Structures are given as C-alpha cells and as structure tokens.
Amino acid sequence: MVTITDIAQALGITPSTVSRALSGSTRVKEETRRAVQKKAQEMGYERNVVAANLRKGRSNIVGIIVPRIHREFFSNVIGGAESALNDAGYHVLICQSLETRDAEIKALKTLRNYSVAGVLLSHAIESTDGSHIPEILGRSIPLVQFDRVFPDLPGAKIVGANYDGAFKATSHLIQQGYKRIGTLAGYMSSQAYVERLSGYRMALESANLPYDKSIVFSDTIVRETGYQACIKALEAGCDALYCAGDFCALGAIDLLKEKGIRIPEDFGIVGTANESFTALMFPSMSSLGQHPFEMGQAAAKAFLEGRTDTQVIPMELHIRQSSNKNNTWQK
Amino acid sequence: MVTITDIAQALGITPSTVSRALSGSTRVKEETRRAVQKKAQEMGYERNVVAANLRKGRSNIVGIIVPRIHREFFSNVIGGAESALNDAGYHVLICQSLETRDAEIKALKTLRNYSVAGVLLSHAIESTDGSHIPEILGRSIPLVQFDRVFPDLPGAKIVGANYDGAFKATSHLIQQGYKRIGTLAGYMSSQAYVERLSGYRMALESANLPYDKSIVFSDTIVRETGYQACIKALEAGCDALYCAGDFCALGAIDLLKEKGIRIPEDFGIVGTANESFTALMFPSMSSLGQHPFEMGQAAAKAFLEGRTDTQVIPMELHIRQSSNKNNTWQK
DNA sequence: TACAAAGATACAAACGTTTGCATTAATTGC
DNA sequence: GCAATTAATGCAAACGTTTGTATCTTTGTA
C-alpha cells in the first residue's frame, strides 16, 4: 500500500505537505497541490482511513442501531440512510439491539470505540428510558433518534406523524359505521405507540364516542399477540380494531378468518406501517403508511446538517378491503 | 478516555504488559493479569479499536456488500450474518452496490481502506465478471460470496440449491397438468439464474417435454418486467410460468388478474424466494423458498472458520394456490 | 556457588495520518 | 534597502495500540 510518505519522497517534499494538499488545506501552493494530486493518482494512493481516524479521534463512520435489521421498516430506513450518508462520504456500521437494552448498550459502546461521527438510533422496546444513551455517547458524538425516540433526550429526532395518523385511521373506521372500535396499542414504553393511542382516543372523543380502556390491548406487536388480543376484543363486543402495527393486525385477521367473521362487513381492521404484504394479501389490509426510506434519509440529513430539532414525517392512510364497506378501495 | 498507559501507570508497569495481559498472551504472570483486569474494570477501560486496528493492520470489521439493503432477501441475509459475526466479536460495515459495478468497486475499495477482516459479497447485476474483486481485495482479505457468486473466483461460496429447486418447481407444474410451461428467467449474467434455468430445462426434458427457447423470457426481475413478459407468454400459448423471482411472478399475476384468467385453473405460477407477501397475497403464490437468514449465518461462519468451499443451502417448494389445482394447498 | 534456561517484564519502534509550531522563502511597506 | 508581513513548507509530536528484542528475575541443575 502506498502512503503519503511515498508520495512525499517521490516529489521531494514532506508528508505534512502531502497531507495538506490532499485534504484541501489553504496552506499549500496551488501548484504543489496539483503535483501531489497527480502523483497520488499515478501511484494509486488511497488514504488509510484507520490511521486518519486515530489521529483525528473521529471516523467517517456513522453507526446505526436498530432492533432488527431484517424488519421491513428498519431495512428501508437503513437503505435510505445509507444512500444519503454514502453520498456525503460516510459509511455505515450496523448494530442490532434485538430489542434488548443490554445489546443496545453494547452497541453504543462499540460505536463509541470506533469513534463514529454520529449515531442513528431507534431504541429497543426493552429500553424504557434513554438515560444510558447520552451517558455512553457523551457530548461529542451527535445522536439522531428515529421512529422510537425518547423525547427528553437532546438531539435531532425523526418521527412519524403518529398522533395524526392514528386519528385519521380511527376516524375512517368511525365513518365506515363501526360502532365499537378497539385498538391493539403496542408497547406503551415507546413514545410512538403512546401517540398512536392518543390519536385513537381523540378520534373517538371528537366523534362523541366513549374511550373504553377495556378494549385497549397493550403489549401487542407480533402476529401471535394480535391473534390473542383479537379473541378478547371479540369477547368485549368490538366490531373493529385500529392496530398500531401490521403484524398484530395480521394476527387479528387470522382469527377473524378462522371464526368465519366477514371482513370488512362484520369487522373492520386498519393496521400501521403499510408493510408490502398489506396491499397484496387477501383481504387486502388498510394500513397507516409510514415512509421508512424517507425517514432514513431525513435522519441522515439531520446528522449531516447538524440539526437538533424534531422532524415529523407525515403518515398516510391506505384504505383497502379490510376496512372499506363500500368496496371501492384504493389499490 | 482511559488508555492502557493509564492502567500501566496506576499499576507501576508498562503498557506492553498491560496490552499482553488484556489480550490473553501467555507471556504474562497470572497474578499481574488479574491485577490488570481488575484495574481495567475499575477505571472503565475500553480498548481503542481504531488504534489497535492501525497497529495490527487489520480490523474486526467485516464488510457486507449487497445490491440493496432493503430487499427482503438481503436484509435477512444481513440479519443472519450480523448475529453470527457479532457473537464472534466482529462488526458489520454495510455497503450497497445499487446493482452497479462502479458502486461495487467503490465499496470494495472503501472496505479495503478500513482494512476489514473479510468481505461478504453478493454482486451487482451489472457486474458480469468478477475480475475486479480479487484485484481490489488482494490476497489478504478473505472473500465470501453468497447467492450471486462468480464460480471461478477463489474463496468460500454460499449458494441456494437453484438447480434442484427450479427442477422441483417445474416438475410440480408438470404434475399439475400444465402443458406449456414457460419461464421468467431473470438475468443470465448471474449464475443463480443460469442454474435455475438449467433446472427448469432438465425438469421439462426429464418429462419428455420440449425445451422451447421462445418461452424463456430473460431480463425479467421486477414486477413491471414480469407483467410485460407475461403478455408475451400468453401470446406464445403458455399456461404456466416458473418465475425465477417473486416480484416478476407478481407482475405476471397482475396481468392474469387483469385479463380475467383464472389462477390456478387456467394458468399456474410458481415464484422464487418465498418473500413474505407470497403466503399472504391472493391468490397465495407458490414459491421456491430460499433461506436468507441461514445463508447469512453460513456466510458468516464460512468467514469465521476460514472455509474456502462451496456450500449449498437447500431450497424448498411452498405449494400454494397459484399452482395447485387440487385446492388442498399448504399454508 | 555458578551458570544456564526459562519466565516475566521493560524498551522502543512501528502503524499512517494530522496538526501546532518553527523555519524558510517571497512579498509588501516605508 | 531593510524590517515587517505573508505565504509556503518542514519538523516533530501525537493518536493508542501491538510486538520483536532486550533486560532483568527467578528457578533448576551440575
């Protein structure tokens, strides 16, 4: 591997000048800069980033911590973030928390050890508070939270319009004429789900419908828990569910099909996330769409621009068969 | 940040001894090792991996290059690989080639610059040969190829049982009584698709059916191209398609639905990849399942164990509505 | 007791950059 | 024409490890 010292020797100058020439410092003559660049090209030089990182105490790696890489939502966020970061010369180190606080802490420490330029984080469900995060990252590593955020932590945040979205989704169910609308609310440890629940509640209250805690089912997030919760929802006399996730909604549909309950005639379902399967399944599932790719890009940009504000990414309701009694659904 | 020099000073020994004590060298007394470990714990020491990497000329980062992170198949591979690598103390740097050879080359150079411990790669469609890969990585960075591999490149390879799988899928269509079975074959620049085509062909020939080039449709991979190819397949009199991807199969189904052609009665479809939507859509799609998570784990293990052989991950056929005239499909 | 052989630790260089400060060369002002 | 200023480059230390070689200590053996 050719080093700046090699280039310096070839040109009869010193490594420091070569370094400055290549890094765009003003402290070098335009003429020598060109000579250096030409020589570097000729010799096939490529900067050793590890050495540069060590000296600078900062790398051009951005760490992304997500609960699970292979979840559609997160892989799309990562895809969006990687594109934007790569364009700006950064690279992406990926960590999975697998929803545990311990793995999240370990990942944060790992990233700090690589002296990453920044961290994009969507916290584990198990992390009910975010105190460990600034504790590990300190002042010098900027943090951008996305989707699952701790509002009281400093730094940029990118969130979906959860409140608005859930309000729209629930209002839609009301308009469709469903009378007793429950919710599979997700985990109350996560702000996103808390906001969805608020939106659900406000939609009911705006329509002068009672908010009934007994048909709010928490800790539902996967297919199986959705199935289980739907059993209870039926017992409680529900005829519709706003589900704060697509997978729990899927579980609910599993049960309804099994019981021979007609969708959407007898029971309405709206999910959340607009996973790709929702449009393709039968009956196709109405879903409150997030924009994970855009969210990833926004997170990357927030880091790149050094923002510290909170951005809200709109959510849109895709009305499909599972909640549309008129049968004139969008595709 | 506390360094090994700090620990050395605190104990009145030298940094080299501390380094050896912490890295498990035999050249240090058990007693001092314990003292060092205790002190390190006390002072909250964590090894600066950047410095260690620079000195060793090798990092504990493994690079993964995939065409697109957010494709379900690849995100699952990454998920599997990350878990296995993380357990072994490695971390994952992610790059997307976006199917272009240039981006792939850039990613390879980036990874070499980080002096990664290894590279897991599934090449871009645009890369029709793999000569650039060893050229950049050289002898010292081990390469593990997965899914889309160049057979003539040295190093470990993890592939699906494409030939066997396509053979099974096509045979299944034959058994179902379809008479003129075409194929959406994907890109012939990729070995995986070439093998699938061979399997398709051998299944036909084993059943004494003609192999007809005019109903082999190449360069189909996304929904839209599947739709277009299916138009031609209908014109050519096909009554079934083995599709080398799920998305092009989806496009074919789009067209069939639009034309009011009954599935599976009048036309049979089998896709490939077993993407999650295939089981949930209507009609549910038969698909030749890959095991991306396992493939990722296998790739990681091949790297960790320094293997250089080729491993074949079995594929299994999930028979669903789109190809099952008996209507007694598996879920 | 002396001497060799381990055993344990210390020394110092190296990995390839970056960067504050010193030095030299070129330019300006008076 | 000489000091003062600016521009360009050189020098050398530093980032925190790892590791080959040298040194010192202990142990075992003749």
XYZ file of C-alpha atoms (C1' of nucleotides) in Angstrom:
722
model
C 0.000 0.000 0.000
C 1.307 3.426 -0.938
C 1.413 6.069 1.798
C 1.697 9.829 1.855
C 5.345 9.333 2.794
C 5.890 7.521 -0.502
C 4.322 10.392 -2.397
C 6.354 12.901 -0.418
C 9.589 11.085 -1.255
C 8.695 10.818 -4.906
C 8.169 14.566 -5.036
C 10.958 15.558 -2.687
C 8.606 17.167 -0.189
C 7.357 16.184 3.262
C 4.362 14.085 4.288
C 2.751 17.037 6.013
C 2.563 18.984 2.788
C 1.150 15.988 1.003
C -1.449 15.593 3.709
C -2.415 19.236 3.461
C -2.505 19.136 -0.311
C -4.839 16.178 -0.300
C -7.122 17.399 2.429
C -7.755 20.760 0.772
C -5.884 22.976 3.197
C -5.237 26.549 2.084
C -1.755 26.334 3.472
C -0.316 24.846 0.296
C 0.523 26.314 -3.113
C -1.930 25.521 -5.851
C 0.922 24.252 -7.985
C 2.140 21.703 -5.447
C -1.411 20.625 -4.757
C -1.814 19.711 -8.378
C 1.536 17.923 -8.442
C 0.584 15.950 -5.354
C -2.819 15.014 -6.702
C -1.325 13.882 -9.952
C 1.329 11.800 -8.249
C -1.209 10.305 -5.869
C -3.343 9.281 -8.811
C -0.327 7.860 -10.614
C 0.828 5.810 -7.662
C -2.671 4.603 -6.865
C -2.681 6.179 -3.432
C -5.661 5.781 -1.168
C -5.846 7.357 2.239
C -5.594 4.946 5.141
C -8.730 5.910 6.970
C -7.836 3.945 10.074
C -4.697 6.000 10.617
C -6.530 9.210 9.838
C -9.291 8.285 12.239
C -6.856 7.509 15.005
C -5.092 10.815 14.634
C -8.263 12.855 14.285
C -10.066 10.989 17.028
C -13.071 10.762 14.782
C -14.038 8.493 11.933
C -16.285 8.873 8.942
C -18.393 6.009 10.089
C -21.945 6.554 11.221
C -23.415 3.888 13.449
C -26.996 2.784 13.053
C -28.636 0.834 15.834
C -31.954 -0.831 15.138
C -33.882 -3.540 16.935
C -33.686 -5.897 13.951
C -32.155 -5.320 10.559
C -34.438 -7.631 8.648
C -37.659 -5.970 9.641
C -39.015 -4.322 6.558
C -39.402 -0.960 8.207
C -35.879 -0.831 9.538
C -34.186 -2.209 6.474
C -35.832 0.542 4.493
C -34.712 3.181 6.962
C -31.184 1.832 6.722
C -31.377 1.815 2.942
C -32.407 5.458 2.891
C -29.827 6.489 5.437
C -27.008 4.602 3.740
C -27.666 6.269 0.397
C -27.657 9.750 1.858
C -24.636 9.125 4.069
C -22.650 7.474 1.329
C -23.172 10.480 -0.925
C -21.586 12.583 1.794
C -18.602 10.279 2.189
C -19.727 8.450 5.301
C -20.060 4.741 5.831
C -22.473 2.778 7.897
C -21.772 0.398 10.742
C -24.845 -1.624 11.621
C -25.828 -2.963 15.024
C -28.890 -4.882 16.145
C -30.260 -4.481 19.647
C -32.610 -7.434 19.203
C -34.960 -5.380 21.379
C -32.753 -5.794 24.453
C -31.285 -2.985 26.476
C -28.054 -4.867 27.072
C -27.322 -5.307 23.390
C -28.194 -1.672 22.831
C -25.688 -0.601 25.453
C -23.074 -2.898 23.999
C -23.696 -1.479 20.537
C -23.402 2.088 21.798
C -20.084 1.260 23.437
C -18.850 -0.415 20.292
C -19.732 2.615 18.230
C -18.059 4.960 20.658
C -14.957 2.798 20.446
C -14.905 3.206 16.703
C -15.133 6.945 17.394
C -18.030 7.172 14.997
C -19.015 10.540 13.621
C -22.579 10.039 14.752
C -25.230 7.558 15.785
C -28.677 6.994 14.319
C -30.800 5.083 16.782
C -34.212 3.537 17.130
C -34.289 2.149 20.605
C -35.127 -1.334 21.813
C -38.529 -1.978 23.284
C -36.796 -3.115 26.449
C -35.227 0.320 26.875
C -37.906 2.126 28.785
C -35.767 5.168 29.342
C -32.895 6.662 27.428
C -30.528 7.660 30.203
C -27.889 5.167 29.103
C -27.553 6.743 25.675
C -26.006 10.167 26.358
C -24.134 8.559 29.220
C -22.232 6.400 26.756
C -22.049 8.706 23.777
C -21.087 11.791 25.730
C -21.155 15.284 24.338
C -19.042 14.776 21.273
C -20.957 12.129 19.335
C -24.158 13.520 17.840
C -27.253 11.384 18.198
C -30.196 11.249 15.828
C -33.173 9.268 17.037
C -35.783 7.979 14.644
C -39.177 6.322 14.944
C -38.810 5.176 18.519
C -37.462 8.208 20.283
C -37.020 9.446 23.829
C -38.426 12.979 23.658
C -36.441 14.249 26.622
C -33.080 13.300 25.125
C -31.224 16.102 23.353
C -30.512 15.974 19.635
C -32.408 15.528 16.416
C -35.451 13.314 16.208
C -37.305 11.987 13.198
C -40.743 10.664 13.938
C -43.805 9.634 12.058
C -46.975 11.684 12.464
C -48.305 9.048 14.811
C -50.946 11.102 16.504
C -52.378 12.494 13.286
C -52.158 9.157 11.577
C -53.945 7.217 14.269
C -56.549 9.948 14.419
C -57.171 9.613 10.684
C -57.221 5.819 10.805
C -59.681 5.710 13.678
C -61.871 8.413 12.157
C -62.008 6.379 8.993
C -63.301 3.375 10.943
C -65.909 5.589 12.577
C -67.019 6.911 9.199
C -67.375 3.386 7.946
C -70.017 2.908 10.587
C -68.198 0.625 13.016
C -69.696 1.021 16.454
C -67.253 -0.380 18.957
C -63.708 0.236 17.861
C -60.903 -1.195 19.942
C -57.173 -0.889 19.485
C -54.147 -3.133 19.562
C -51.955 -0.468 21.038
C -48.423 -1.882 21.017
C -45.938 -1.216 23.777
C -46.607 1.745 25.998
C -42.897 2.056 26.709
C -42.474 3.542 23.262
C -43.483 7.105 22.536
C -44.651 6.229 19.021
C -47.277 3.861 20.367
C -48.332 6.259 23.102
C -49.001 8.874 20.440
C -50.949 6.466 18.297
C -53.089 5.668 21.283
C -53.712 9.378 21.866
C -54.745 9.816 18.263
C -57.109 6.889 18.549
C -58.597 8.312 21.718
C -59.033 11.799 20.343
C -60.724 10.489 17.208
C -63.269 8.686 19.349
C -63.848 11.675 21.604
C -64.174 14.042 18.661
C -66.976 11.815 17.419
C -68.560 11.713 20.872
C -67.758 8.056 21.249
C -66.599 6.743 24.618
C -62.966 5.884 25.187
C -63.107 2.487 26.832
C -59.948 1.204 28.441
C -61.222 -2.349 28.408
C -60.850 -2.507 24.636
C -57.343 -1.062 24.572
C -54.993 -4.014 24.269
C -51.356 -3.278 25.035
C -48.188 -5.287 24.508
C -49.450 -6.489 21.154
C -46.975 -6.289 18.351
C -46.423 -9.634 16.644
C -48.853 -11.842 14.775
C -49.450 -14.186 17.677
C -50.202 -11.491 20.237
C -52.550 -9.853 17.726
C -54.394 -13.136 17.385
C -54.704 -13.485 21.153
C -55.804 -9.902 21.672
C -58.449 -10.232 18.985
C -60.035 -13.085 20.931
C -60.515 -10.706 23.824
C -61.687 -7.925 21.517
C -64.456 -10.170 20.210
C -65.464 -11.133 23.732
C -65.665 -7.436 24.558
C -68.016 -6.875 21.647
C -65.707 -4.982 19.293
C -66.550 -4.735 15.618
C -63.324 -3.042 14.520
C -59.719 -2.632 15.571
C -57.220 0.066 14.892
C -53.918 -1.790 15.137
C -50.706 0.065 15.866
C -48.779 -2.459 13.779
C -49.343 -4.537 10.656
C -48.269 -7.837 12.130
C -50.653 -7.747 15.057
C -53.362 -6.716 12.595
C -52.455 -9.768 10.572
C -52.907 -11.939 13.648
C -56.307 -10.394 14.212
C -57.297 -11.171 10.628
C -56.080 -14.749 11.128
C -58.551 -15.145 13.949
C -61.429 -13.459 12.145
C -60.963 -15.703 9.115
C -60.782 -18.732 11.364
C -64.030 -17.776 13.033
C -65.673 -17.048 9.702
C -66.256 -13.445 10.586
C -66.584 -11.384 7.417
C -64.099 -8.612 6.730
C -64.977 -5.767 6.332
C -68.747 -6.369 6.591
C -68.769 -7.607 10.185
C -65.401 -6.429 11.372
C -63.020 -3.704 10.257
C -59.250 -3.686 10.537
C -56.686 -0.966 9.984
C -53.019 -1.707 10.519
C -49.974 0.508 10.766
C -46.737 0.606 8.749
C -48.044 -0.250 5.284
C -45.750 -3.253 5.009
C -45.659 -4.515 1.452
C -47.759 -7.551 2.222
C -50.730 -5.443 3.285
C -51.555 -4.476 -0.304
C -51.138 -7.989 -1.615
C -52.843 -10.121 0.990
C -56.475 -11.147 0.964
C -58.417 -9.333 2.070
C -56.027 -6.507 1.408
C -55.330 -4.646 4.602
C -55.927 -0.973 5.179
C -52.844 0.454 6.736
C -51.477 3.676 8.053
C -48.369 4.113 5.950
C -45.003 5.163 7.222
C -42.216 6.262 4.933
C -39.187 4.430 6.214
C -36.868 5.229 3.321
C -37.601 8.943 3.651
C -37.221 8.654 7.398
C -33.756 7.188 6.924
C -32.812 9.946 4.529
C -34.136 12.561 6.935
C -32.148 11.042 9.788
C -29.002 11.055 7.684
C -29.558 14.649 6.643
C -30.251 15.718 10.196
C -26.881 14.284 11.148
C -25.097 15.796 8.156
C -26.558 19.238 8.737
C -26.065 19.120 12.481
C -29.727 19.685 13.195
C -31.157 19.227 16.656
C -34.847 19.740 16.013
C -37.638 17.253 15.664
C -38.968 16.463 12.222
C -42.302 14.860 11.639
C -42.699 12.627 8.619
C -46.327 12.522 7.521
C -48.208 9.233 7.533
C -50.915 8.452 5.072
C -53.859 6.144 5.290
C -54.126 3.493 2.609
C -57.721 2.382 2.543
C -58.115 -1.170 1.317
C -60.549 -4.035 1.678
C -60.180 -4.755 5.374
C -61.970 -1.579 6.416
C -63.921 -0.473 3.380
C -67.558 -1.457 3.343
C -68.200 0.382 0.100
C -65.894 -1.946 -1.712
C -64.413 0.887 -3.749
C -60.984 0.805 -2.284
C -57.771 2.255 -3.493
C -55.129 -0.124 -4.670
C -10.913 8.051 27.719
C -8.661 5.790 29.751
C -5.791 4.111 27.907
C -3.543 1.169 28.630
C -0.864 3.706 29.544
C -3.111 4.984 32.322
C -3.568 1.484 33.625
C 0.154 0.829 33.376
C 0.948 3.950 35.372
C -1.620 3.128 38.007
C -0.011 -0.276 38.496
C 3.606 0.784 38.008
C 4.115 -1.441 34.984
C 4.458 -0.776 31.256
C 1.791 -0.503 28.576
C 3.155 -3.543 26.784
C 2.489 -5.758 29.765
C -0.989 -4.340 30.097
C -1.613 -4.998 26.426
C -0.425 -8.575 26.758
C -2.394 -9.114 29.928
C -5.588 -7.964 28.276
C -5.103 -9.787 25.023
C -4.524 -13.159 26.650
C -0.833 -13.580 25.919
C 0.973 -16.346 27.807
C 3.917 -14.068 28.355
C 2.456 -12.511 31.481
C 2.132 -13.787 35.058
C -1.321 -14.898 36.060
C -1.145 -12.616 39.070
C -0.443 -9.489 37.046
C -3.078 -10.434 34.528
C -5.663 -10.452 37.260
C -4.402 -7.158 38.662
C -4.575 -5.568 35.222
C -8.031 -6.875 34.542
C -9.274 -5.642 37.866
C -7.762 -2.202 37.381
C -9.099 -2.006 33.830
C -12.569 -2.763 35.104
C -12.202 -0.224 37.891
C -11.046 2.546 35.608
C -13.671 1.757 32.998
C -11.116 0.973 30.340
C -12.204 0.043 26.864
C -9.763 -0.827 24.113
C -9.440 1.762 21.388
C -10.120 -0.434 18.409
C -9.011 2.174 15.902
C -5.513 2.273 17.358
C -5.406 -1.496 17.623
C -6.567 -1.832 14.041
C -3.931 0.572 12.795
C -1.142 -1.275 14.528
C -2.361 -4.707 13.551
C -3.176 -3.682 10.014
C -6.456 -5.481 10.340
C -9.777 -4.558 11.896
C -12.564 -6.575 13.386
C -14.966 -5.186 10.881
C -16.481 -7.384 8.231
C -17.820 -5.625 5.173
C -21.027 -6.751 3.544
C -21.808 -5.589 0.032
C -25.291 -6.163 -1.294
C -27.187 -4.710 -4.225
C -29.835 -3.159 -1.985
C -30.183 -3.351 1.762
C -33.921 -3.027 1.866
C -34.682 -6.002 -0.316
C -36.224 -8.601 1.917
C -33.817 -11.312 0.872
C -30.707 -9.254 1.508
C -31.856 -7.695 4.736
C -32.439 -11.186 6.052
C -29.009 -12.325 4.938
C -27.509 -9.319 6.682
C -29.533 -10.039 9.793
C -28.242 -13.593 9.922
C -24.676 -12.607 9.221
C -24.673 -9.790 11.746
C -25.867 -12.071 14.540
C -23.219 -14.682 13.874
C -20.434 -12.148 13.395
C -21.377 -10.163 16.444
C -21.208 -13.266 18.592
C -17.625 -13.682 17.414
C -16.696 -10.086 18.203
C -16.921 -8.700 14.690
C -18.901 -5.761 13.472
C -20.572 -5.119 10.183
C -19.981 -2.317 7.717
C -22.717 -2.204 5.104
C -22.410 -1.081 1.507
C -24.950 -1.007 -1.289
C -23.918 -1.506 -4.886
C -27.341 -0.460 -6.150
C -26.700 -3.061 -8.853
C -23.902 -1.013 -10.431
C -20.370 -2.175 -10.957
C -18.926 1.236 -10.159
C -20.528 1.399 -6.748
C -19.394 -2.156 -6.104
C -15.814 -1.237 -6.904
C -16.037 1.850 -4.739
C -17.407 -0.230 -1.878
C -14.629 -2.783 -2.208
C -12.028 -0.027 -2.080
C -13.686 1.515 0.929
C -13.657 -1.793 2.739
C -10.029 -2.415 1.895
C -9.247 1.017 3.287
C -10.856 0.100 6.545
C -8.622 -2.968 6.465
C -11.637 -5.132 7.078
C -11.130 -8.673 8.302
C -13.242 -10.016 5.466
C -15.863 -9.251 2.873
C -19.217 -10.910 2.305
C -20.464 -10.108 -1.148
C -23.412 -10.658 -3.414
C -22.505 -8.990 -6.637
C -24.383 -6.389 -8.641
C -26.280 -7.490 -11.714
C -24.165 -5.103 -13.716
C -21.016 -6.989 -12.730
C -20.879 -9.620 -15.400
C -17.491 -10.846 -14.325
C -15.694 -10.802 -11.022
C -12.175 -9.870 -12.022
C -12.321 -6.565 -10.176
C -12.932 -8.231 -6.842
C -9.674 -10.082 -6.107
C -7.868 -7.262 -7.863
C -9.005 -4.865 -5.160
C -9.095 -7.154 -2.165
C -5.777 -8.825 -2.846
C -4.616 -11.952 -1.123
C -5.001 -10.895 2.453
C -8.703 -10.091 2.720
C -10.837 -13.219 2.622
C -13.908 -13.100 0.433
C -17.135 -14.991 0.953
C -19.624 -14.801 -1.885
C -23.272 -15.570 -1.364
C -26.318 -16.026 -3.569
C -24.921 -14.296 -6.625
C -21.464 -15.753 -6.959
C -18.729 -15.947 -9.555
C -17.819 -19.651 -9.542
C -14.316 -19.108 -10.856
C -13.326 -16.728 -8.073
C -11.417 -18.307 -5.187
C -12.863 -18.422 -1.681
C -15.986 -19.631 0.049
C -19.340 -19.508 -1.662
C -22.808 -19.935 -0.235
C -25.476 -20.607 -2.785
C -29.033 -21.769 -2.870
C -29.834 -25.108 -4.450
C -31.009 -23.292 -7.522
C -30.820 -26.163 -9.941
C -32.597 -28.623 -7.660
C -35.140 -26.039 -6.651
C -36.075 -24.998 -10.154
C -36.249 -28.647 -11.107
C -38.691 -29.323 -8.300
C -40.753 -26.244 -9.043
C -41.059 -27.033 -12.734
C -41.785 -30.702 -12.076
C -44.553 -29.628 -9.767
C -46.121 -27.572 -12.552
C -45.851 -30.553 -14.874
C -47.516 -32.803 -12.325
C -50.340 -30.335 -12.014
C -51.047 -30.941 -15.656
C -49.895 -27.697 -17.176
C -48.990 -28.281 -20.809
C -46.890 -25.364 -21.952
C -44.706 -24.089 -19.172
C -42.589 -21.018 -19.795
C -40.154 -19.285 -17.511
C -39.313 -15.771 -16.458
C -35.640 -16.492 -16.186
C -34.068 -13.380 -14.654
C -30.670 -12.118 -15.674
C -28.383 -14.541 -17.421
C -25.366 -12.629 -16.149
C -25.956 -14.166 -12.752
C -25.027 -17.754 -12.046
C -28.034 -18.272 -9.767
C -30.436 -17.551 -12.594
C -28.477 -19.649 -15.055
C -28.796 -22.603 -12.707
C -32.482 -22.056 -12.224
C -32.899 -22.097 -15.969
C -30.981 -25.381 -16.169
C -33.217 -26.897 -13.527
C -36.277 -25.746 -15.415
C -34.927 -27.215 -18.618
C -33.962 -30.562 -17.103
C -37.365 -30.937 -15.486
C -39.011 -30.496 -18.858
C -36.652 -32.875 -20.586
C -36.997 -35.484 -17.835
C -40.709 -35.431 -18.527
C -40.136 -35.637 -22.268
C -41.429 -32.167 -22.791
C -39.728 -29.878 -25.290
C -37.471 -27.089 -24.127
C -38.635 -24.125 -26.150
C -36.439 -21.047 -26.188
C -39.280 -18.872 -27.374
C -40.973 -19.157 -23.979
C -37.851 -18.402 -21.967
C -38.052 -14.739 -21.015
C -34.819 -13.212 -19.771
C -34.085 -9.905 -18.074
C -37.241 -10.186 -16.038
C -36.854 -9.437 -12.399
C -39.170 -6.684 -11.208
C -42.939 -6.521 -11.155
C -43.217 -4.460 -14.317
C -40.962 -6.657 -16.444
C -42.855 -9.701 -15.191
C -46.089 -8.103 -16.349
C -44.630 -7.362 -19.788
C -43.139 -10.829 -20.189
C -46.421 -12.445 -19.242
C -48.096 -10.667 -22.158
C -45.682 -12.410 -24.468
C -46.071 -15.705 -22.646
C -49.812 -15.609 -23.240
C -49.286 -14.811 -26.889
C -46.969 -17.805 -27.095
C -49.661 -20.041 -25.684
C -48.235 -20.709 -22.231
C -50.479 -21.978 -19.469
C -47.924 -21.754 -16.679
C -44.746 -19.928 -15.707
C -41.925 -20.851 -13.462
C -40.597 -17.482 -12.355
C -37.066 -17.096 -11.082
C -38.197 -14.306 -8.756
C -41.273 -13.447 -6.704
C -41.640 -9.917 -7.965
C -41.748 -10.810 -11.635
C -44.208 -13.559 -10.702
C -46.291 -10.904 -9.022
C -46.281 -8.863 -12.222
C -47.431 -11.928 -14.139
C -50.285 -12.419 -11.692
C -51.203 -8.744 -12.091
C -51.681 -9.320 -15.799
C -53.580 -12.589 -15.404
C -55.990 -10.983 -12.956
C -56.451 -8.042 -15.261
C -57.273 -10.360 -18.154
C -59.640 -12.393 -16.016
C -57.593 -15.528 -16.451
C -58.226 -17.923 -13.585
C -55.354 -18.926 -11.313
C -54.591 -21.795 -10.951
C -57.297 -23.345 -13.119
C -56.230 -21.741 -16.396
C -52.735 -20.644 -15.570
C -50.165 -21.736 -12.983
C -47.498 -19.624 -11.357
C -44.562 -20.516 -9.177
C -42.231 -17.801 -7.947
C -38.857 -17.899 -6.287
C -37.619 -16.526 -2.958
C -40.684 -17.101 -0.793
C -40.929 -13.448 0.096
C -43.315 -12.941 2.962
C -46.035 -11.490 0.794
C -46.345 -14.687 -1.237
C -48.132 -16.526 1.552
C -50.437 -13.635 2.335
C -51.481 -12.417 -1.094
C -54.495 -13.570 -3.030
C -54.254 -15.957 -4.656
C -51.413 -17.055 -2.433
C -48.328 -17.661 -4.514
C -46.440 -20.898 -4.709
C -42.795 -20.109 -4.276
C -39.458 -21.772 -4.197
C -38.176 -20.754 -0.789
C -34.689 -19.568 -0.050
C -33.359 -19.311 3.462
C -31.702 -15.945 3.566
C -31.146 -15.794 7.309
C -29.426 -19.174 7.268
C -27.459 -18.116 4.217
C -26.195 -15.090 6.103
C -25.232 -17.232 9.059
C -23.484 -19.697 6.783
C -21.568 -16.888 5.087
C -20.501 -15.522 8.447
C -19.417 -18.947 9.643
C -17.522 -19.620 6.439
C -15.584 -16.441 7.081
C -15.034 -17.209 10.761
C -13.845 -20.721 10.086
C -11.726 -19.732 7.132
C -13.507 -22.091 4.793
C -12.992 -21.925 1.067
C -15.510 -24.480 -0.152
C -18.916 -24.020 -1.644
C -21.938 -24.669 0.498
C -25.351 -25.285 -0.928
C -28.347 -24.172 1.107
C -31.381 -26.258 0.226
C -34.444 -24.600 -1.233
C -37.918 -25.855 -0.607
C -41.037 -25.548 -2.620
C -44.016 -23.984 -0.896
C -47.075 -25.052 -2.797
C -49.895 -22.561 -2.522
C -52.947 -21.536 -4.503
C -51.269 -20.144 -7.594
C -50.212 -23.554 -8.840
C -52.398 -26.029 -7.051
C -55.405 -27.230 -8.966
C -56.425 -29.639 -6.200
C -57.062 -26.742 -3.880
C -55.531 -28.582 -0.971
C -52.557 -26.407 -0.515
C -50.208 -25.994 2.359
C -50.363 -22.807 4.294
C 28.410 -21.436 44.056
C 27.929 -20.672 39.426
C 25.649 -20.909 35.185
C 22.094 -21.920 32.031
C 17.367 -21.847 30.986
C 13.034 -20.195 31.465
C 9.835 -16.787 32.939
C 8.321 -12.172 33.325
C 8.582 -7.597 32.225
C 10.565 -3.344 30.017
C 12.027 -0.789 25.999
C 11.196 1.218 21.795
C 9.708 1.192 17.251
C 6.003 0.972 14.274
C 1.206 1.516 12.017
C -0.072 6.270 8.585
C -2.069 10.171 9.438
C -2.825 15.098 11.172
C -1.503 19.424 13.081
C 0.778 23.135 16.121
C 4.879 25.391 15.787
C 9.206 26.593 13.641
C 11.537 27.734 9.652
C 12.438 29.403 5.214
C 11.116 31.991 1.042
C 8.599 35.534 -1.114
C 6.236 39.851 -0.891
C 4.999 44.237 0.900
C 5.520 48.779 3.143
C 8.093 52.584 4.474
C 17.242 48.705 1.083
C 15.750 46.776 5.239
C 12.344 45.455 8.547
C 7.796 43.560 8.748
C 4.347 40.814 6.960
C 2.533 36.976 4.490
C 2.887 32.555 2.144
C 4.636 28.000 1.782
C 6.816 24.268 3.577
C 9.358 21.430 7.038
C 9.776 19.383 11.640
C 8.282 16.537 15.064
C 4.986 15.036 18.195
C 0.859 12.742 18.830
C -3.230 9.375 18.405
C -3.256 4.222 21.449
C -2.114 0.063 20.349
C 0.932 -4.173 19.298
C 5.086 -6.747 19.102
C 10.190 -8.043 18.300
C 14.072 -7.720 21.017
C 16.486 -6.767 25.146
C 16.782 -6.827 30.005
C 16.045 -8.390 34.432
C 14.478 -12.052 37.790
C 13.755 -16.414 39.230
C 14.360 -21.246 39.207
C 16.716 -25.536 38.463
C 20.882 -28.184 37.879
C 25.668 -29.585 37.971
